PDB file of C-alpha atoms in Angstrom:
ATOM      1  CA  MET A   1     -11.838 -18.880   0.545  1.00 90.00           C
ATOM      2  CA  PHE A   2      -8.278 -20.145   1.289  1.00 95.00           C
ATOM      3  CA  SER A   3      -7.130 -21.921   4.780  1.00 94.00           C
ATOM      4  CA  GLY A   4      -3.238 -21.022   4.350  1.00 95.00           C
ATOM      5  CA  ILE A   5      -1.880 -24.318   4.026  1.00 94.00           C
ATOM      6  CA  ILE A   6       0.465 -23.891   1.350  1.00 96.00           C
ATOM      7  CA  GLU A   7      -0.172 -26.847  -1.218  1.00 93.00           C
ATOM      8  CA  HIS A   8       2.753 -25.878  -4.261  1.00 94.00           C
ATOM      9  CA  GLN A   9       5.904 -24.030  -4.805  1.00 96.00           C
ATOM     10  CA  GLY A  10       5.327 -22.746  -8.004  1.00 97.00           C
ATOM     11  CA  ARG A  11       8.093 -21.011  -9.982  1.00 97.00           C
ATOM     12  CA  ILE A  12       7.809 -17.824 -11.919  1.00 98.00           C
ATOM     13  CA  THR A  13       8.580 -18.468 -15.993  1.00 97.00           C
ATOM     14  CA  ALA A  14       7.903 -14.987 -16.991  1.00 97.00           C
ATOM     15  CA  ALA A  15       7.023 -11.483 -15.492  1.00 96.00           C
ATOM     16  CA  ARG A  16       5.575  -9.111 -18.130  1.00 95.00           C
ATOM     17  CA  ARG A  17       4.863  -5.202 -17.467  1.00 92.00           C
ATOM     18  CA  LEU A  18       1.749  -3.883 -19.196  1.00 89.00           C
ATOM     19  CA  ASP A  19       2.039  -0.186 -18.313  1.00 88.00           C
ATOM     20  CA  ARG A  20       1.012  -0.145 -14.370  1.00 92.00           C
ATOM     21  CA  ASP A  21       0.073  -3.696 -14.356  1.00 95.00           C
ATOM     22  CA  LEU A  22       1.773  -6.867 -14.648  1.00 96.00           C
ATOM     23  CA  ASP A  23       1.420 -10.221 -16.172  1.00 95.00           C
ATOM     24  CA  ILE A  24       3.314 -13.556 -14.732  1.00 97.00           C
ATOM     25  CA  THR A  25       3.150 -17.019 -15.985  1.00 98.00           C
ATOM     26  CA  VAL A  26       3.526 -19.547 -13.352  1.00 98.00           C
ATOM     27  CA  ALA A  27       4.703 -23.068 -13.344  1.00 98.00           C
ATOM     28  CA  THR A  28       2.177 -24.429 -10.808  1.00 97.00           C
ATOM     29  CA  GLY A  29       2.662 -28.080 -10.806  1.00 94.00           C
ATOM     30  CA  ILE A  30      -0.859 -28.232 -10.571  1.00 94.00           C
ATOM     31  CA  PRO A  31      -2.677 -30.589 -13.899  1.00 90.00           C
ATOM     32  CA  ASP A  32      -5.982 -30.000 -13.277  1.00 93.00           C
ATOM     33  CA  LEU A  33      -6.262 -26.419 -13.458  1.00 95.00           C
ATOM     34  CA  THR A  34      -9.299 -24.787 -14.571  1.00 94.00           C
ATOM     35  CA  MET A  35      -9.912 -21.436 -16.522  1.00 95.00           C
ATOM     36  CA  GLY A  36     -10.903 -18.640 -13.929  1.00 94.00           C
ATOM     37  CA  GLU A  37     -10.563 -20.390 -10.950  1.00 95.00           C
ATOM     38  CA  SER A  38      -8.972 -18.801  -7.888  1.00 95.00           C
ATOM     39  CA  ILE A  39      -5.533 -19.498  -6.534  1.00 97.00           C
ATOM     40  CA  ALA A  40      -3.441 -17.571  -3.703  1.00 97.00           C
ATOM     41  CA  VAL A  41      -0.170 -16.465  -4.764  1.00 98.00           C
ATOM     42  CA  ASN A  42       1.894 -15.634  -2.219  1.00 98.00           C
ATOM     43  CA  GLY A  43      -1.152 -15.119  -0.179  1.00 97.00           C
ATOM     44  CA  VAL A  44      -2.811 -12.571  -2.606  1.00 97.00           C
ATOM     45  CA  CYS A  45      -6.268 -14.501  -4.531  1.00 97.00           C
ATOM     46  CA  LEU A  46      -5.553 -14.131  -8.328  1.00 96.00           C
ATOM     47  CA  THR A  47      -7.698 -15.462 -11.395  1.00 96.00           C
ATOM     48  CA  VAL A  48      -6.295 -18.264 -13.707  1.00 96.00           C
ATOM     49  CA  THR A  49      -6.749 -16.593 -17.494  1.00 95.00           C
ATOM     50  CA  SER A  50      -4.996 -19.377 -19.277  1.00 95.00           C
ATOM     51  CA  PHE A  51      -2.986 -22.430 -18.555  1.00 95.00           C
ATOM     52  CA  ASP A  52      -1.702 -25.724 -20.283  1.00 94.00           C
ATOM     53  CA  ALA A  53      -1.623 -29.253 -19.815  1.00 92.00           C
ATOM     54  CA  ALA A  54       1.522 -29.283 -18.014  1.00 93.00           C
ATOM     55  CA  GLY A  55       0.137 -26.884 -15.111  1.00 94.00           C
ATOM     56  CA  THR A  56       1.750 -23.758 -16.299  1.00 97.00           C
ATOM     57  CA  ALA A  57      -0.681 -20.701 -15.595  1.00 97.00           C
ATOM     58  CA  THR A  58      -0.833 -17.161 -16.601  1.00 97.00           C
ATOM     59  CA  PHE A  59      -2.363 -14.491 -13.963  1.00 97.00           C
ATOM     60  CA  PHE A  60      -3.059 -10.785 -14.701  1.00 96.00           C
ATOM     61  CA  ILE A  61      -2.022  -8.561 -11.821  1.00 96.00           C
ATOM     62  CA  SER A  62      -3.859  -4.999 -11.879  1.00 94.00           C
ATOM     63  CA  SER A  63      -1.931  -2.118 -10.433  1.00 94.00           C
ATOM     64  CA  GLU A  64      -4.531  -2.092  -7.478  1.00 94.00           C
ATOM     65  CA  THR A  65      -3.231  -5.481  -6.397  1.00 96.00           C
ATOM     66  CA  LEU A  66       0.521  -4.317  -7.229  1.00 95.00           C
ATOM     67  CA  ASP A  67       0.212  -1.056  -4.961  1.00 95.00           C
ATOM     68  CA  ARG A  68      -1.503  -2.816  -1.894  1.00 95.00           C
ATOM     69  CA  THR A  69       0.750  -6.092  -2.053  1.00 97.00           C
ATOM     70  CA  ALA A  70       4.559  -7.239  -2.301  1.00 96.00           C
ATOM     71  CA  LEU A  71       3.893  -8.869  -5.868  1.00 96.00           C
ATOM     72  CA  GLY A  72       5.438  -6.109  -7.618  1.00 94.00           C
ATOM     73  CA  ARG A  73       9.288  -7.458  -6.795  1.00 93.00           C
ATOM     74  CA  LEU A  74       8.384 -10.721  -8.370  1.00 94.00           C
ATOM     75  CA  ALA A  75      10.281 -11.701 -11.416  1.00 95.00           C
ATOM     76  CA  SER A  76      11.654 -14.436 -13.493  1.00 96.00           C
ATOM     77  CA  GLY A  77      12.967 -17.746 -11.630  1.00 97.00           C
ATOM     78  CA  HIS A  78      11.071 -16.426  -8.055  1.00 97.00           C
ATOM     79  CA  THR A  79       9.304 -19.208  -6.359  1.00 97.00           C
ATOM     80  CA  VAL A  80       5.815 -18.542  -4.900  1.00 98.00           C
ATOM     81  CA  ASN A  81       3.382 -20.027  -2.470  1.00 98.00           C
ATOM     82  CA  LEU A  82       0.736 -21.450  -4.063  1.00 98.00           C
ATOM     83  CA  GLU A  83      -2.966 -22.663  -2.538  1.00 97.00           C
ATOM     84  CA  ARG A  84      -6.148 -23.426  -4.511  1.00 96.00           C
ATOM     85  CA  ALA A  85      -9.214 -22.377  -2.890  1.00 94.00           C
ATOM     86  CA  VAL A  86     -10.795 -24.509  -0.112  1.00 92.00           C
ATOM     87  CA  THR A  87     -13.787 -27.029  -0.905  1.00 87.00           C
ATOM     88  CA  PRO A  88     -16.869 -27.740   1.332  1.00 82.00           C
ATOM     89  CA  THR A  89     -15.244 -30.909   2.585  1.00 83.00           C
ATOM     90  CA  THR A  90     -11.793 -29.658   2.978  1.00 80.00           C
ATOM     91  CA  ARG A  91     -10.202 -29.510   6.320  1.00 80.00           C
ATOM     92  CA  LEU A  92      -9.525 -26.002   7.943  1.00 81.00           C
ATOM     93  CA  SER A  93      -6.342 -26.871   8.923  1.00 87.00           C
ATOM     94  CA  GLY A  94      -5.138 -23.242   9.359  1.00 87.00           C
ATOM     95  CA  HIS A  95      -8.034 -20.598   9.373  1.00 91.00           C
ATOM     96  CA  ILE A  96     -10.311 -18.248   7.241  1.00 90.00           C
ATOM     97  CA  VAL A  97      -7.822 -16.912   4.472  1.00 94.00           C
ATOM     98  CA  GLN A  98      -9.467 -14.350   1.991  1.00 93.00           C
ATOM     99  CA  GLY A  99      -6.344 -13.820  -0.290  1.00 95.00           C
ATOM    100  CA  HIS A 100      -7.224 -10.077   0.195  1.00 95.00           C
ATOM    101  CA  VAL A 101      -4.232  -8.459   1.885  1.00 96.00           C
ATOM    102  CA  ASP A 102      -4.015  -5.526   4.297  1.00 97.00           C
ATOM    103  CA  GLY A 103      -0.972  -4.465   3.849  1.00 96.00           C
ATOM    104  CA  THR A 104       2.595  -5.590   3.711  1.00 97.00           C
ATOM    105  CA  GLY A 105       5.378  -6.258   6.162  1.00 97.00           C
ATOM    106  CA  ARG A 106       9.274  -6.896   6.118  1.00 97.00           C
ATOM    107  CA  LEU A 107      11.131  -9.570   7.312  1.00 97.00           C
ATOM    108  CA  ALA A 108      13.414  -8.568  10.251  1.00 96.00           C
ATOM    109  CA  ALA A 109      15.384 -11.322  11.567  1.00 96.00           C
ATOM    110  CA  VAL A 110      15.826 -15.006  11.429  1.00 97.00           C
ATOM    111  CA  ARG A 111      17.198 -16.850  14.496  1.00 95.00           C
ATOM    112  CA  GLN A 112      17.671 -20.655  14.790  1.00 94.00           C
ATOM    113  CA  GLU A 113      16.069 -22.583  17.937  1.00 93.00           C
ATOM    114  CA  GLY A 114      16.846 -26.197  17.979  1.00 93.00           C
ATOM    115  CA  GLU A 115      15.221 -27.436  14.660  1.00 94.00           C
ATOM    116  CA  ALA A 116      12.944 -24.478  14.521  1.00 94.00           C
ATOM    117  CA  ARG A 117      13.302 -20.955  13.266  1.00 96.00           C
ATOM    118  CA  HIS A 118      12.493 -17.613  15.074  1.00 96.00           C
ATOM    119  CA  ILE A 119      11.482 -14.959  12.850  1.00 97.00           C
ATOM    120  CA  THR A 120      10.521 -11.644  13.272  1.00 97.00           C
ATOM    121  CA  PHE A 121       9.036  -9.266  10.734  1.00 97.00           C
ATOM    122  CA  THR A 122       8.194  -5.497  11.149  1.00 97.00           C
ATOM    123  CA  ILE A 123       4.482  -4.740  10.362  1.00 96.00           C
ATOM    124  CA  PRO A 124       2.236  -1.317   9.902  1.00 97.00           C
ATOM    125  CA  ALA A 125       1.051  -0.367  13.174  1.00 96.00           C
ATOM    126  CA  ARG A 126      -2.378   0.213  11.636  1.00 96.00           C
ATOM    127  CA  LEU A 127      -2.948  -3.456  11.698  1.00 97.00           C
ATOM    128  CA  ARG A 128      -1.886  -3.392  15.301  1.00 96.00           C
ATOM    129  CA  ARG A 129      -5.277  -3.803  16.772  1.00 94.00           C
ATOM    130  CA  TYR A 130      -6.217  -6.962  14.900  1.00 96.00           C
ATOM    131  CA  LEU A 131      -3.331  -9.223  16.211  1.00 96.00           C
ATOM    132  CA  VAL A 132      -3.266 -10.938  19.737  1.00 94.00           C
ATOM    133  CA  GLU A 133      -0.700 -13.424  20.898  1.00 94.00           C
ATOM    134  CA  LYS A 134      -1.442 -17.398  20.018  1.00 95.00           C
ATOM    135  CA  GLY A 135      -3.850 -15.661  16.909  1.00 94.00           C
ATOM    136  CA  SER A 136      -3.746 -16.179  13.498  1.00 95.00           C
ATOM    137  CA  ILE A 137      -1.797 -14.326  10.637  1.00 97.00           C
ATOM    138  CA  THR A 138      -1.337 -14.921   7.187  1.00 97.00           C
ATOM    139  CA  ILE A 139       2.113 -14.181   5.547  1.00 98.00           C
ATOM    140  CA  ASP A 140       2.926 -14.348   1.955  1.00 98.00           C
ATOM    141  CA  GLY A 141       0.008 -16.794   2.162  1.00 97.00           C
ATOM    142  CA  ILE A 142       0.866 -18.952   5.128  1.00 97.00           C
ATOM    143  CA  SER A 143      -1.367 -19.527   8.202  1.00 96.00           C
ATOM    144  CA  LEU A 144       1.273 -18.752  11.011  1.00 96.00           C
ATOM    145  CA  THR A 145       0.738 -18.266  14.882  1.00 95.00           C
ATOM    146  CA  LEU A 146       1.737 -15.324  16.518  1.00 96.00           C
ATOM    147  CA  ASN A 147       4.199 -16.167  19.549  1.00 95.00           C
ATOM    148  CA  ASP A 148       4.526 -12.219  20.508  1.00 95.00           C
ATOM    149  CA  VAL A 149       2.947  -8.843  19.176  1.00 95.00           C
ATOM    150  CA  GLY A 150       4.819  -5.789  20.172  1.00 93.00           C
ATOM    151  CA  ALA A 151       3.789  -2.427  20.493  1.00 91.00           C
ATOM    152  CA  PRO A 152       4.118   0.484  17.643  1.00 91.00           C
ATOM    153  CA  GLY A 153       7.353   2.101  18.057  1.00 88.00           C
ATOM    154  CA  GLU A 154       8.698  -0.931  20.323  1.00 87.00           C
ATOM    155  CA  GLY A 155      12.195  -2.990  20.005  1.00 81.00           C
ATOM    156  CA  GLY A 156      13.641  -0.231  17.527  1.00 83.00           C
ATOM    157  CA  CYS A 157      10.650   0.557  15.089  1.00 86.00           C
ATOM    158  CA  ASP A 158       9.317   3.366  13.865  1.00 87.00           C
ATOM    159  CA  ALA A 159       5.963   4.586  15.337  1.00 90.00           C
ATOM    160  CA  ASP A 160       4.358   3.950  12.536  1.00 93.00           C
ATOM    161  CA  GLU A 161       5.577  -0.241  12.811  1.00 95.00           C
ATOM    162  CA  PHE A 162       5.555  -2.812  15.586  1.00 96.00           C
ATOM    163  CA  ARG A 163       7.299  -6.663  15.355  1.00 97.00           C
ATOM    164  CA  ILE A 164       5.662  -9.473  15.547  1.00 97.00           C
ATOM    165  CA  ALA A 165       7.242 -12.984  16.326  1.00 96.00           C
ATOM    166  CA  LEU A 166       6.965 -16.529  15.312  1.00 96.00           C
ATOM    167  CA  MET A 167       8.348 -19.957  15.515  1.00 96.00           C
ATOM    168  CA  ILE A 168       8.277 -21.989  12.263  1.00 96.00           C
ATOM    169  CA  ILE A 169       8.546 -25.698  12.464  1.00 94.00           C
ATOM    170  CA  PRO A 170      10.795 -27.260   9.710  1.00 94.00           C
ATOM    171  CA  HIS A 171       8.197 -28.436   7.746  1.00 93.00           C
ATOM    172  CA  THR A 172       6.680 -25.152   7.164  1.00 95.00           C
ATOM    173  CA  TRP A 173      10.415 -23.586   6.703  1.00 95.00           C
ATOM    174  CA  ASP A 174      11.057 -26.312   3.808  1.00 94.00           C
ATOM    175  CA  HIS A 175       8.047 -26.595   2.055  1.00 94.00           C
ATOM    176  CA  THR A 176       7.431 -22.497   1.673  1.00 97.00           C
ATOM    177  CA  THR A 177       9.185 -19.655   0.544  1.00 96.00           C
ATOM    178  CA  LEU A 178       9.552 -18.442   3.917  1.00 96.00           C
ATOM    179  CA  GLY A 179      13.379 -19.874   3.825  1.00 94.00           C
ATOM    180  CA  THR A 180      14.314 -17.600   0.519  1.00 95.00           C
ATOM    181  CA  LEU A 181      13.609 -14.339   2.469  1.00 96.00           C
ATOM    182  CA  GLN A 182      16.544 -12.057   2.719  1.00 95.00           C
ATOM    183  CA  ALA A 183      16.290  -9.382   5.997  1.00 96.00           C
ATOM    184  CA  GLY A 184      14.265  -6.471   4.446  1.00 96.00           C
ATOM    185  CA  ASP A 185      12.244  -8.117   1.533  1.00 97.00           C
ATOM    186  CA  PRO A 186       8.835  -7.277   1.643  1.00 97.00           C
ATOM    187  CA  VAL A 187       5.977 -10.137   2.440  1.00 98.00           C
ATOM    188  CA  ASN A 188       1.841  -9.489   2.269  1.00 98.00           C
ATOM    189  CA  ILE A 189       0.111  -9.690   5.345  1.00 98.00           C
ATOM    190  CA  GLU A 190      -3.479 -10.712   5.915  1.00 97.00           C
ATOM    191  CA  VAL A 191      -4.947 -10.475   9.217  1.00 97.00           C
ATOM    192  CA  ASP A 192      -7.641 -12.728  10.579  1.00 93.00           C
ATOM    193  CA  VAL A 193     -11.021 -11.253   8.946  1.00 93.00           C
ATOM    194  CA  ILE A 194     -13.263 -12.484  12.121  1.00 92.00           C
ATOM    195  CA  ALA A 195     -11.426  -9.590  13.918  1.00 92.00           C
ATOM    196  CA  LYS A 196     -12.051  -7.191  11.296  1.00 92.00           C
ATOM    197  CA  TYR A 197     -15.788  -7.796  11.278  1.00 91.00           C
ATOM    198  CA  VAL A 198     -15.752  -7.448  15.435  1.00 92.00           C
ATOM    199  CA  GLU A 199     -14.550  -4.231  15.108  1.00 91.00           C
ATOM    200  CA  SER A 200     -16.962  -2.987  12.210  1.00 91.00           C
ATOM    201  CA  VAL A 201     -19.797  -4.601  14.634  1.00 92.00           C
ATOM    202  CA  CYS A 202     -18.667  -2.736  17.285  1.00 91.00           C
ATOM    203  CA  GLN A 203     -18.239   0.790  15.767  1.00 86.00           C
ATOM    204  CA  TYR A 204     -21.964   0.749  14.863  1.00 81.00           C
ATOM    205  CA  ARG A 205     -23.662  -0.676  17.886  1.00 73.00           C
TER     206      ARG A 205
END
């Protein structure tokens, strides 16, 4: 389990295609990695399959994960958001994040407002029911607060997508990969798991 508070930005030093899978090597900056531990890479829970004393780790990404996330775009030189799994004594500064991506969205626009940035993303319409204004969402592993949640088809969106808006403070902008995104770039989206459990319970009452 994760909290969506980014601890490190890693740099991909190698990305190797293995038929339908992908093997990536990341300079994590984490000196005390352990074999088999889970790390959220751009919000996707991955397993350390090898590492060295300098904190360079290798992750295997299966075709299932590539089909459901935006990790397929990663290449050598790309920067990624990293978070280690929480411990029982960790402050939960963000929200409950599983690292299980629900879909991918795309950056729509960025507008500077004072020192902050107002950013919008387009999201698959099937995820709309899990989002509420001032609720939580995870984008590329970052726990963020929703400022506005549109309706499918509004604001120039197609019927199968909608827009969300967020205000990003300078610290988050400077210490995550948000500032490296260009309009149209894909991002990993994870909705609040509590909303999904509530939906499931209500369906079977």
